[in-house]
Amino acid sequence: MLVMWAAFDWTNFGQQTINGLTIGALIALIALGYTMVYGIVELINFAHGDLFMLGCFLALSLVSVFGLNEAGVLATMPWWRILGPVLLCFLVIPLFCAGLNLAVDRVVYKPLRNAPKLAPLVSAIGVSFIFMNIGLFWGGAQDVNFPDLVAAAWPEKSADGERIQTGIVRNLLADSDTGLRFTVKDAMVIGVTVPLMLALSLFVSFTKTGKAMRATAQNPVAAQLMGINVDWVIGVTFLIGGAMAGFGSVMYALTLNTVGYQMGFQNGLYAFTAAVLGGIGNIYGAVLGGIVIGLVRSLGSEYVGETWTSALVFAVLIVILVFRPSGLLGSRTPEKV
Amino acid sequence: MSAPLLSIRGLRAGYGPIDVLHDMDLTVHSGEIVAMIGANGAGKSTTLMAISGVVRPRAGEVRFDGHDLRALPAHQIVCLGLAHSPEGRKIFPRLTVLENLQMGAFSRTNPQEIAADLESAFTMFPILRERMHQAGGLLSGGQQQMLAIARALMIRPKLLLLDEPSLGLAPQIVSQIFNVIRDLNQKGVSVLLVEQNARMALKIAHRGYVLETGRITLADKAETLLHDPRVRAAYLGE
């Protein structure tokens, strides 16, 4: 036993944990869109993952406009010429996804607001297919390489600190003796996701609009009777959910450097699972669920096997739902009638 | 007599293919408590929903304080000073008591006035001050009803629509709630009260309406209705 303990590679475990947290943060950003929309209109917006995918494609088109997509161009480009387009992506893509999400609500879901729940649900699947085909038309059937801008702007230095190693992203822990890699990409994901989530949490807790969102989620009719314009609240929810997916798109593309028309389906499924696992409708639950799934994916593929990752994620989901049917943080405050 | 605060003429409303209300006429004058009594399913709640715009009227006229309510969405009707405390209370269970009250003031903008009304709500219902930071869903039934009324008052209404405020409450709490309604009315709030507890409703009301299967069948002074043999037989259990 002692031998096994000693032989356990803690560095590797720590590394997988870092990777899991990074992936988890990305999943959580997408999961927020599922959970917020569900919380307000009780609709599982199946098109949300594909919205995220379109955001990735727009990011690719945008960096192509700046010529960052051409072979060999990155090696000689100074970091500040890369930073500009990246920041532009962080501005444009969330706006695009927010606007598109709102448009889908107004055109597709809003006319069905008083229809049976199945009607908007099936429509959401339809929108998902439409988006997927737009993605197919936009980017082709093959996965496309997204230029590794972060590695180009912040490359790893060699041991003597003089030469740079092109194509390898800088490890911020290189000078420590932990043996861990925490790269500029990881820092970017954590550095964008955490403030976003804090901002969202403060918004929902303390602003008038945020409180109106919670009130509408809990009882839309009563919210109307308070003078809350429920349609407006729903619109804000789609905007915020879309913007979160947009931030996720940019970081996903910059971090994993591959985009394809089917990425929305798989990542959407993980994100939806995260939302359910955390307790659908609860924004903290979506974040927690995203992190749990990120960790399960990362640690699972290391210690159980790559091929088992998806099965493992859903096994964890099932186990958690058996013991907590409303999810980890699902609220079950009784309503006295 | 001056123009009524609320006047309904020929109102028809319902859900899906079914009309619940047929050709209804009803008025509430400024300063009145008007009670509407009737059996389950007679259309009492639907009447209130049609006034506050949650259910859209299909025909007829609904005017409040000079405005045509049929032209306005529900969230704008509230801004005219028409508050509706719905059946089953419908408080926000996972918002705190304070947040519930703040939602009542959603349509208002003057922070001093809101603070003053919050203070008077807490004076009226001291228990709500004690439990200000607790989730609304954790209150007892009676406390939730108090919260629902207090929340509606945060609109600073001219007219308060109250749907079954006594539903499921202990007799002692019911009389407490009815005292509050009477006090409010003395402070100038007009009330349209829907109640199953016909006796108590007619006792505090100035006028009353009896609603049967979507039609007004009797309309008179509350005092008169209390002694009407038909009302006594059908609604007062005598």
XYZ file of C-alpha atoms in Angstrom:
575
model
C 0.000 0.000 0.000
C 2.742 2.351 1.007
C 4.576 1.531 -2.174
C 1.529 2.325 -4.238
C 1.146 5.599 -2.394
C 4.737 6.515 -3.052
C 4.500 5.437 -6.650
C 1.452 7.565 -7.362
C 2.380 10.319 -9.739
C 1.013 13.365 -7.974
C 2.455 15.699 -10.573
C 0.487 13.971 -13.264
C -2.634 14.112 -11.111
C -2.141 17.805 -10.542
C -1.634 18.335 -14.262
C -4.843 16.523 -15.140
C -6.661 18.570 -12.521
C -5.434 21.797 -14.118
C -6.514 20.561 -17.545
C -9.883 19.503 -16.158
C -10.498 22.863 -14.547
C -9.729 24.658 -17.811
C -12.051 22.453 -19.849
C -14.610 22.646 -17.070
C -14.581 26.441 -17.142
C -15.301 26.359 -20.883
C -18.120 23.854 -20.458
C -19.533 25.975 -17.644
C -19.723 29.024 -19.908
C -21.859 27.098 -22.384
C -23.867 25.466 -19.595
C -24.895 28.899 -18.302
C -26.838 29.517 -21.507
C -28.758 26.264 -21.124
C -29.525 26.758 -17.487
C -30.564 30.429 -17.653
C -32.924 29.883 -20.555
C -34.380 26.780 -18.940
C -34.819 28.653 -15.674
C -36.931 31.326 -17.325
C -38.912 29.646 -20.112
C -38.460 25.942 -19.235
C -37.045 25.335 -22.677
C -34.029 23.171 -23.329
C -32.488 25.262 -26.065
C -30.856 22.506 -28.101
C -29.542 25.083 -30.545
C -27.281 26.548 -27.872
C -24.332 24.262 -28.574
C -24.554 25.093 -32.261
C -24.649 28.780 -31.459
C -21.324 28.192 -29.722
C -20.060 26.436 -32.865
C -21.072 29.367 -35.103
C -19.225 31.665 -32.713
C -16.077 29.598 -33.290
C -16.487 29.879 -37.058
C -16.972 33.611 -36.878
C -13.804 33.843 -34.788
C -11.971 31.891 -37.489
C -13.299 34.159 -40.227
C -12.361 37.211 -38.209
C -8.732 36.187 -37.641
C -8.537 35.228 -41.328
C -9.477 38.786 -42.254
C -6.351 39.903 -40.414
C -4.296 37.354 -42.314
C -3.458 35.399 -39.185
C -4.632 32.212 -40.810
C -1.915 32.018 -43.448
C 0.815 29.437 -43.112
C 4.040 30.693 -41.579
C 2.823 34.214 -40.984
C 2.580 33.856 -37.218
C 6.247 32.974 -36.675
C 7.440 36.463 -37.507
C 4.523 38.476 -36.225
C 5.009 40.581 -33.066
C 2.675 39.771 -30.188
C 0.859 43.099 -30.302
C -0.298 42.490 -33.855
C -1.870 39.264 -32.662
C -3.349 40.728 -29.509
C -5.519 43.237 -31.401
C -7.506 40.683 -33.409
C -7.813 38.459 -30.318
C -9.328 41.298 -28.301
C -11.584 42.100 -31.237
C -12.779 38.486 -31.165
C -13.572 38.843 -27.460
C -15.721 41.850 -28.353
C -17.371 40.782 -31.601
C -18.131 37.092 -31.018
C -20.074 37.526 -27.744
C -22.096 40.319 -29.373
C -22.761 38.125 -32.401
C -23.838 35.133 -30.319
C -25.970 37.306 -28.030
C -27.712 38.919 -30.999
C -28.243 35.643 -32.804
C -29.612 33.996 -29.669
C -32.049 36.871 -29.162
C -33.098 36.718 -32.813
C -33.808 32.994 -32.527
C -35.948 33.622 -29.475
C -37.928 36.393 -31.140
C -38.423 34.577 -34.444
C -38.783 30.946 -33.362
C -39.568 30.571 -29.652
C -41.605 33.670 -28.857
C -44.542 32.798 -31.137
C -44.687 29.436 -29.327
C -44.605 30.874 -25.797
C -48.094 29.663 -24.944
C -47.931 26.457 -26.981
C -47.365 23.059 -25.322
C -43.741 22.678 -24.149
C -42.994 20.103 -26.817
C -43.468 22.624 -29.662
C -40.585 24.969 -28.760
C -38.451 21.954 -27.842
C -38.825 20.410 -31.290
C -38.280 23.839 -32.834
C -35.035 24.123 -30.862
C -33.866 20.864 -32.409
C -34.790 22.318 -35.795
C -32.770 25.468 -35.132
C -29.881 23.244 -34.059
C -29.934 21.502 -37.444
C -30.177 24.791 -39.299
C -27.170 26.141 -37.417
C -25.239 22.939 -37.999
C -25.861 23.202 -41.729
C -24.827 26.836 -41.747
C -21.639 25.685 -40.033
C -21.184 22.950 -42.625
C -21.595 25.485 -45.402
C -19.302 27.964 -43.670
C -16.426 25.745 -42.641
C -16.836 22.557 -44.637
C -17.237 18.980 -43.469
C -13.673 18.565 -42.224
C -12.413 19.954 -38.951
C -10.486 23.134 -39.609
C -7.325 24.271 -37.924
C -7.634 27.438 -35.882
C -4.284 29.296 -35.782
C -2.527 28.949 -32.452
C -2.446 32.671 -31.753
C -1.747 32.361 -28.048
C 1.316 30.190 -28.615
C 2.504 32.566 -31.323
C 2.122 35.647 -29.156
C 3.428 34.085 -25.953
C 5.770 31.271 -26.971
C 7.845 29.152 -24.644
C 11.417 30.207 -24.146
C 14.205 27.658 -24.305
C 16.155 26.705 -21.214
C 18.709 29.479 -21.643
C 15.861 31.971 -21.961
C 17.221 33.314 -25.225
C 15.602 31.493 -28.097
C 11.870 31.035 -28.338
C 10.302 27.727 -29.241
C 7.715 28.500 -31.863
C 4.403 26.734 -31.661
C 4.638 25.937 -27.952
C 2.624 28.081 -25.602
C 4.444 29.562 -22.633
C 4.225 27.669 -19.381
C 3.761 30.105 -16.516
C 5.028 27.503 -14.050
C 8.206 26.752 -16.019
C 10.454 28.373 -13.427
C 8.829 26.652 -10.484
C 9.900 23.177 -9.393
C 6.365 21.795 -9.394
C 6.807 20.189 -12.795
C 3.311 21.362 -13.722
C 2.203 23.152 -16.861
C -0.104 26.097 -16.371
C 0.055 27.831 -19.695
C -0.932 31.266 -20.898
C -3.997 29.563 -22.415
C -5.071 28.153 -19.051
C -4.529 31.560 -17.502
C -6.621 33.171 -20.226
C -9.514 30.754 -19.743
C -9.521 31.120 -15.972
C -8.840 34.854 -16.174
C -11.830 35.470 -18.443
C -14.257 32.900 -17.047
C -13.980 33.709 -13.343
C -14.641 37.470 -13.679
C -17.483 36.759 -16.131
C -19.155 34.428 -13.678
C -18.645 36.813 -10.782
C -20.155 39.602 -12.858
C -23.119 37.426 -13.800
C -23.645 36.390 -10.204
C -23.566 40.005 -8.979
C -25.888 41.017 -11.794
C -28.467 38.349 -10.993
C -28.252 38.883 -7.232
C -28.267 42.624 -6.915
C -29.528 44.479 -9.969
C -33.181 45.232 -10.535
C -33.094 43.373 -13.851
C -31.342 40.408 -12.214
C -33.967 40.182 -9.508
C -36.677 40.466 -12.145
C -35.049 37.531 -13.945
C -35.191 35.397 -10.815
C -38.755 36.482 -10.092
C -39.826 35.629 -13.649
C -38.149 32.237 -13.394
C -40.047 31.469 -10.218
C -43.453 32.694 -11.320
C -43.948 34.439 -14.646
C -47.583 35.366 -14.016
C -46.812 36.961 -10.659
C -43.856 38.740 -12.289
C -46.239 40.288 -14.825
C -48.486 41.424 -12.015
C -45.500 43.261 -10.510
C -45.149 45.256 -13.718
C -42.237 43.202 -15.033
C -42.196 42.954 -18.815
C -41.648 39.225 -19.053
C -40.786 39.282 -22.750
C -38.075 41.802 -22.075
C -36.659 39.668 -19.252
C -36.642 36.635 -21.523
C -34.814 38.681 -24.147
C -32.147 39.724 -21.654
C -31.725 36.097 -20.657
C -31.143 34.984 -24.239
C -28.707 37.871 -24.725
C -26.644 36.981 -21.671
C -26.716 33.247 -22.386
C -25.617 33.908 -25.965
C -22.816 36.228 -24.887
C -21.485 33.596 -22.465
C -21.463 31.036 -25.276
C -19.628 33.595 -27.423
C -16.865 34.041 -24.841
C -16.699 30.255 -24.681
C -16.343 30.081 -28.478
C -13.392 32.450 -28.601
C -11.547 30.690 -25.800
C -12.310 27.231 -27.125
C -10.945 28.143 -30.554
C -7.864 29.802 -29.083
C -7.188 26.966 -26.665
C -7.988 23.796 -28.585
C -7.211 25.173 -32.074
C -9.686 23.004 -33.957
C -13.135 23.987 -35.106
C -15.706 21.922 -36.966
C -19.403 21.984 -37.646
C -20.113 19.103 -35.269
C -18.341 20.596 -32.274
C -21.549 22.256 -31.145
C -23.310 18.962 -30.711
C -20.728 17.297 -28.505
C -19.808 20.323 -26.422
C -23.449 21.275 -26.182
C -24.246 17.827 -24.860
C -21.521 18.073 -22.225
C -22.683 21.555 -21.263
C -26.304 20.461 -21.051
C -25.209 17.550 -18.866
C -23.304 20.005 -16.676
C -26.424 22.128 -16.326
C -28.547 19.134 -15.326
C -25.895 17.783 -13.008
C -25.574 21.096 -11.212
C -29.337 21.554 -11.011
C -30.920 23.029 -14.098
C -32.059 26.603 -13.646
C -29.328 27.362 -11.101
C -26.384 29.380 -12.428
C -23.983 28.277 -9.674
C -25.042 24.726 -10.427
C -24.048 25.163 -14.072
C -20.580 26.331 -13.043
C -20.148 23.509 -10.553
C -21.487 20.980 -13.064
C -19.088 22.256 -15.732
C -16.122 21.872 -13.419
C -17.185 18.391 -12.310
C -17.529 17.294 -15.936
C -14.220 18.874 -16.890
C -12.483 17.017 -14.074
C -14.217 13.718 -14.859
C -13.235 14.032 -18.511
C -9.659 14.908 -17.777
C -8.980 12.513 -14.891
C -11.120 9.811 -16.518
C -9.230 9.819 -19.773
C -5.939 9.630 -17.860
C -6.767 6.940 -15.320
C -9.605 4.987 -16.941
C -9.024 5.438 -20.626
C -9.748 7.917 -23.356
C -12.454 5.761 -24.912
C -14.421 5.678 -21.669
C -14.600 9.418 -21.159
C -18.131 9.996 -22.417
C -19.485 6.911 -20.686
C -17.850 8.048 -17.472
C -19.336 11.537 -17.679
C -22.834 10.159 -18.061
C -22.254 7.530 -15.379
C -21.391 10.338 -12.966
C -24.524 12.182 -14.084
C -26.684 9.138 -13.404
C -25.143 8.502 -9.985
C -25.626 12.105 -8.929
C -29.212 12.207 -10.178
C -30.016 9.008 -8.290
C -29.002 10.629 -5.015
C -29.967 14.212 -5.821
C -32.702 14.137 -8.474
C -32.766 17.916 -8.806
C -29.006 18.135 -9.308
C -26.169 19.153 -7.004
C -27.500 22.638 -6.285
C -31.031 22.187 -7.604
C -33.369 24.195 -5.451
C -36.276 22.481 -3.857
C -37.615 25.179 -1.586
C -41.125 24.017 -0.861
C -43.931 26.171 -2.155
C -46.772 26.256 0.305
C -50.147 26.300 -1.353
C -71.750 60.414 -8.883
C -68.320 60.794 -10.424
C -66.990 58.374 -13.017
C -66.185 54.993 -11.496
C -62.539 54.067 -10.866
C -63.038 50.758 -12.619
C -65.819 50.065 -15.065
C -66.393 46.843 -16.932
C -69.044 46.541 -19.617
C -69.979 43.492 -21.647
C -66.782 41.670 -20.734
C -66.211 38.306 -22.364
C -63.072 36.301 -21.547
C -61.881 32.719 -21.272
C -59.223 30.156 -22.018
C -58.696 28.303 -25.291
C -62.029 27.608 -26.971
C -64.015 28.167 -23.788
C -65.566 31.422 -22.624
C -65.615 31.704 -18.848
C -67.142 35.149 -18.581
C -70.163 36.217 -20.612
C -71.291 39.794 -20.970
C -70.205 40.944 -17.529
C -70.810 44.418 -16.117
C -69.095 45.586 -12.950
C -67.980 48.881 -11.431
C -65.803 49.905 -8.520
C -65.950 53.482 -7.328
C -63.124 55.293 -5.670
C -63.002 54.478 -1.949
C -65.152 51.358 -2.161
C -64.648 47.793 -1.110
C -66.521 45.650 -3.590
C -66.910 41.953 -2.911
C -67.447 39.369 -5.600
C -68.776 36.057 -4.368
C -69.618 32.879 -6.201
C -68.987 29.173 -6.342
C -65.802 27.492 -7.544
C -65.440 27.917 -11.278
C -67.919 30.780 -11.505
C -65.210 32.951 -13.061
C -64.152 35.131 -10.108
C -60.419 34.708 -10.640
C -60.818 34.990 -14.406
C -62.511 38.350 -13.898
C -59.511 39.634 -11.960
C -57.079 38.155 -14.502
C -58.989 39.868 -17.318
C -58.822 43.197 -15.491
C -55.073 42.957 -14.856
C -54.433 41.803 -18.429
C -53.037 38.337 -17.724
C -56.061 36.934 -19.551
C -56.896 39.032 -22.602
C -60.578 40.016 -22.801
C -62.325 38.903 -26.001
C -65.033 41.494 -26.039
C -66.343 44.365 -23.994
C -64.785 47.327 -22.307
C -62.485 47.566 -19.292
C -61.678 51.105 -18.187
C -59.607 52.100 -15.193
C -58.995 55.666 -14.084
C -59.602 56.966 -17.605
C -57.520 54.343 -19.413
C -58.675 51.613 -21.758
C -57.048 48.537 -20.216
C -57.657 46.356 -23.236
C -55.099 48.412 -25.150
C -52.353 47.756 -22.587
C -50.172 44.734 -21.756
C -50.280 43.427 -18.176
C -47.004 44.981 -17.092
C -48.198 48.454 -18.098
C -51.586 48.100 -16.443
C -49.756 47.756 -13.126
C -48.121 51.152 -13.635
C -51.529 52.843 -13.677
C -51.931 51.947 -10.006
C -53.804 48.687 -10.301
C -52.396 45.928 -8.099
C -53.486 42.302 -8.250
C -52.705 39.869 -5.466
C -53.461 36.548 -7.152
C -55.121 33.424 -5.832
C -52.710 31.070 -4.088
C -50.524 34.072 -3.203
C -47.912 33.406 -5.888
C -45.065 34.913 -3.917
C -41.547 34.307 -5.234
C -40.456 31.376 -3.041
C -36.707 31.676 -3.574
C -36.493 35.437 -3.303
C -36.158 36.858 0.184
C -39.080 38.643 1.792
C -37.348 41.948 1.109
C -36.725 41.051 -2.537
C -40.369 40.035 -2.924
C -41.371 43.471 -1.700
C -38.824 45.142 -3.967
C -40.365 43.306 -6.911
C -43.689 44.845 -5.922
C -42.088 48.231 -6.444
C -40.608 47.196 -9.787
C -42.631 49.701 -11.780
C -41.667 52.613 -9.538
C -38.607 54.810 -9.680
C -38.532 57.149 -6.678
C -36.267 55.466 -4.067
C -37.474 57.668 -1.160
C -41.110 56.803 -1.792
C -40.259 53.129 -2.138
C -38.335 53.188 1.146
C -41.261 54.894 2.854
C -43.735 52.320 1.543
C -41.416 49.504 2.578
C -41.398 50.950 6.058
C -45.190 51.143 6.200
C -45.436 47.551 4.928
C -43.189 46.463 7.796
C -45.277 48.495 10.237
C -48.440 46.851 8.952
C -46.932 43.352 9.099
C -44.115 43.331 11.717
C -43.438 39.636 11.089
C -42.215 40.509 7.593
C -39.561 42.804 9.055
C -38.382 39.997 11.343
C -38.114 37.607 8.431
C -36.924 40.146 5.897
C -33.901 38.139 4.762
C -35.535 34.713 4.675
C -36.744 33.067 1.480
C -40.426 33.771 0.896
C -41.101 30.050 0.468
C -40.113 29.408 4.086
C -42.908 31.559 5.512
C -46.100 30.020 6.878
C -49.268 30.228 4.785
C -50.604 33.227 6.693
C -47.287 35.040 6.509
C -47.141 34.360 2.778
C -50.580 35.916 2.387
C -49.372 38.964 4.298
C -46.338 39.111 2.034
C -48.554 38.844 -1.059
C -50.719 41.746 0.121
C -47.717 43.807 1.186
C -46.067 43.122 -2.154
C -49.171 44.297 -4.031
C -49.266 47.446 -1.873
C -45.697 48.256 -2.904
C -47.225 49.228 -6.248
C -48.935 52.036 -4.249
C -52.229 51.119 -5.922
C -55.405 53.088 -6.325
C -57.237 49.803 -6.702
C -56.248 46.496 -5.147
C -57.608 43.268 -6.631
C -57.519 40.606 -3.923
C -58.137 36.996 -4.884
C -59.119 34.674 -2.035
C -56.958 36.207 0.694
C -58.470 33.853 3.280
C -57.765 30.659 1.358
C -56.375 27.920 3.604
C -55.757 30.185 6.587
C -56.668 29.741 10.252
C -59.705 31.809 11.366
C -57.602 34.063 13.570
C -55.279 34.927 10.671
C -58.278 35.469 8.406
C -59.740 38.116 10.682
C -56.314 39.744 10.938
C -56.141 39.910 7.129
C -59.660 41.310 6.892
C -58.804 43.997 9.429
C -55.870 44.969 7.254
C -58.145 45.215 4.207
C -60.510 47.485 6.097
C -57.606 49.672 7.307
C -56.239 49.950 3.790
C -59.604 51.020 2.497
C -59.826 53.699 5.172
C -56.486 54.988 3.935
C -58.051 55.439 0.515
C -57.268 52.224 -1.375
C -60.237 50.866 -3.293
C -60.567 47.087 -3.155
C -62.161 44.495 -5.380
C -62.307 41.419 -3.201
C -62.950 37.907 -4.467
C -63.837 35.495 -1.682
C -65.252 32.083 -0.959
C -65.803 33.271 2.578
C -68.898 35.201 1.496
C -70.027 36.267 4.940
C -66.759 37.948 5.903
C -66.394 39.518 2.493
C -69.872 41.013 2.493
C -69.405 42.252 6.066
C -66.500 44.499 5.170
C -67.678 45.399 1.648
C -69.797 48.348 0.593
C -71.294 46.590 -2.383
C -71.305 43.059 -3.661
C -71.751 41.026 -6.816
C -72.822 37.420 -7.085
C -71.254 35.589 -9.973
C -72.736 32.367 -11.356
C -71.221 30.509 -14.325
C -69.680 33.630 -15.758
C -72.637 35.939 -15.309
C -73.507 38.509 -12.648
C -76.809 37.342 -11.179
C -77.105 39.756 -8.266
C -75.643 43.153 -7.616
C -76.529 45.236 -4.590
C -75.364 46.830 -1.378
C -73.375 44.307 0.656
C -75.737 44.746 3.589
C -78.705 43.888 1.371
C -76.991 40.831 -0.095
C -76.176 39.562 3.405
C -79.914 39.401 4.089
C -81.012 38.210 0.666
C -82.573 34.762 1.068
C -81.024 33.475 -2.178
C -77.545 34.512 -1.053
C -78.120 33.129 2.419
C -79.167 29.780 1.002
C -76.481 29.460 -1.648
C -73.412 31.117 -0.102
C -73.904 31.606 3.606
C -74.931 28.028 4.370
C -78.231 28.886 6.000
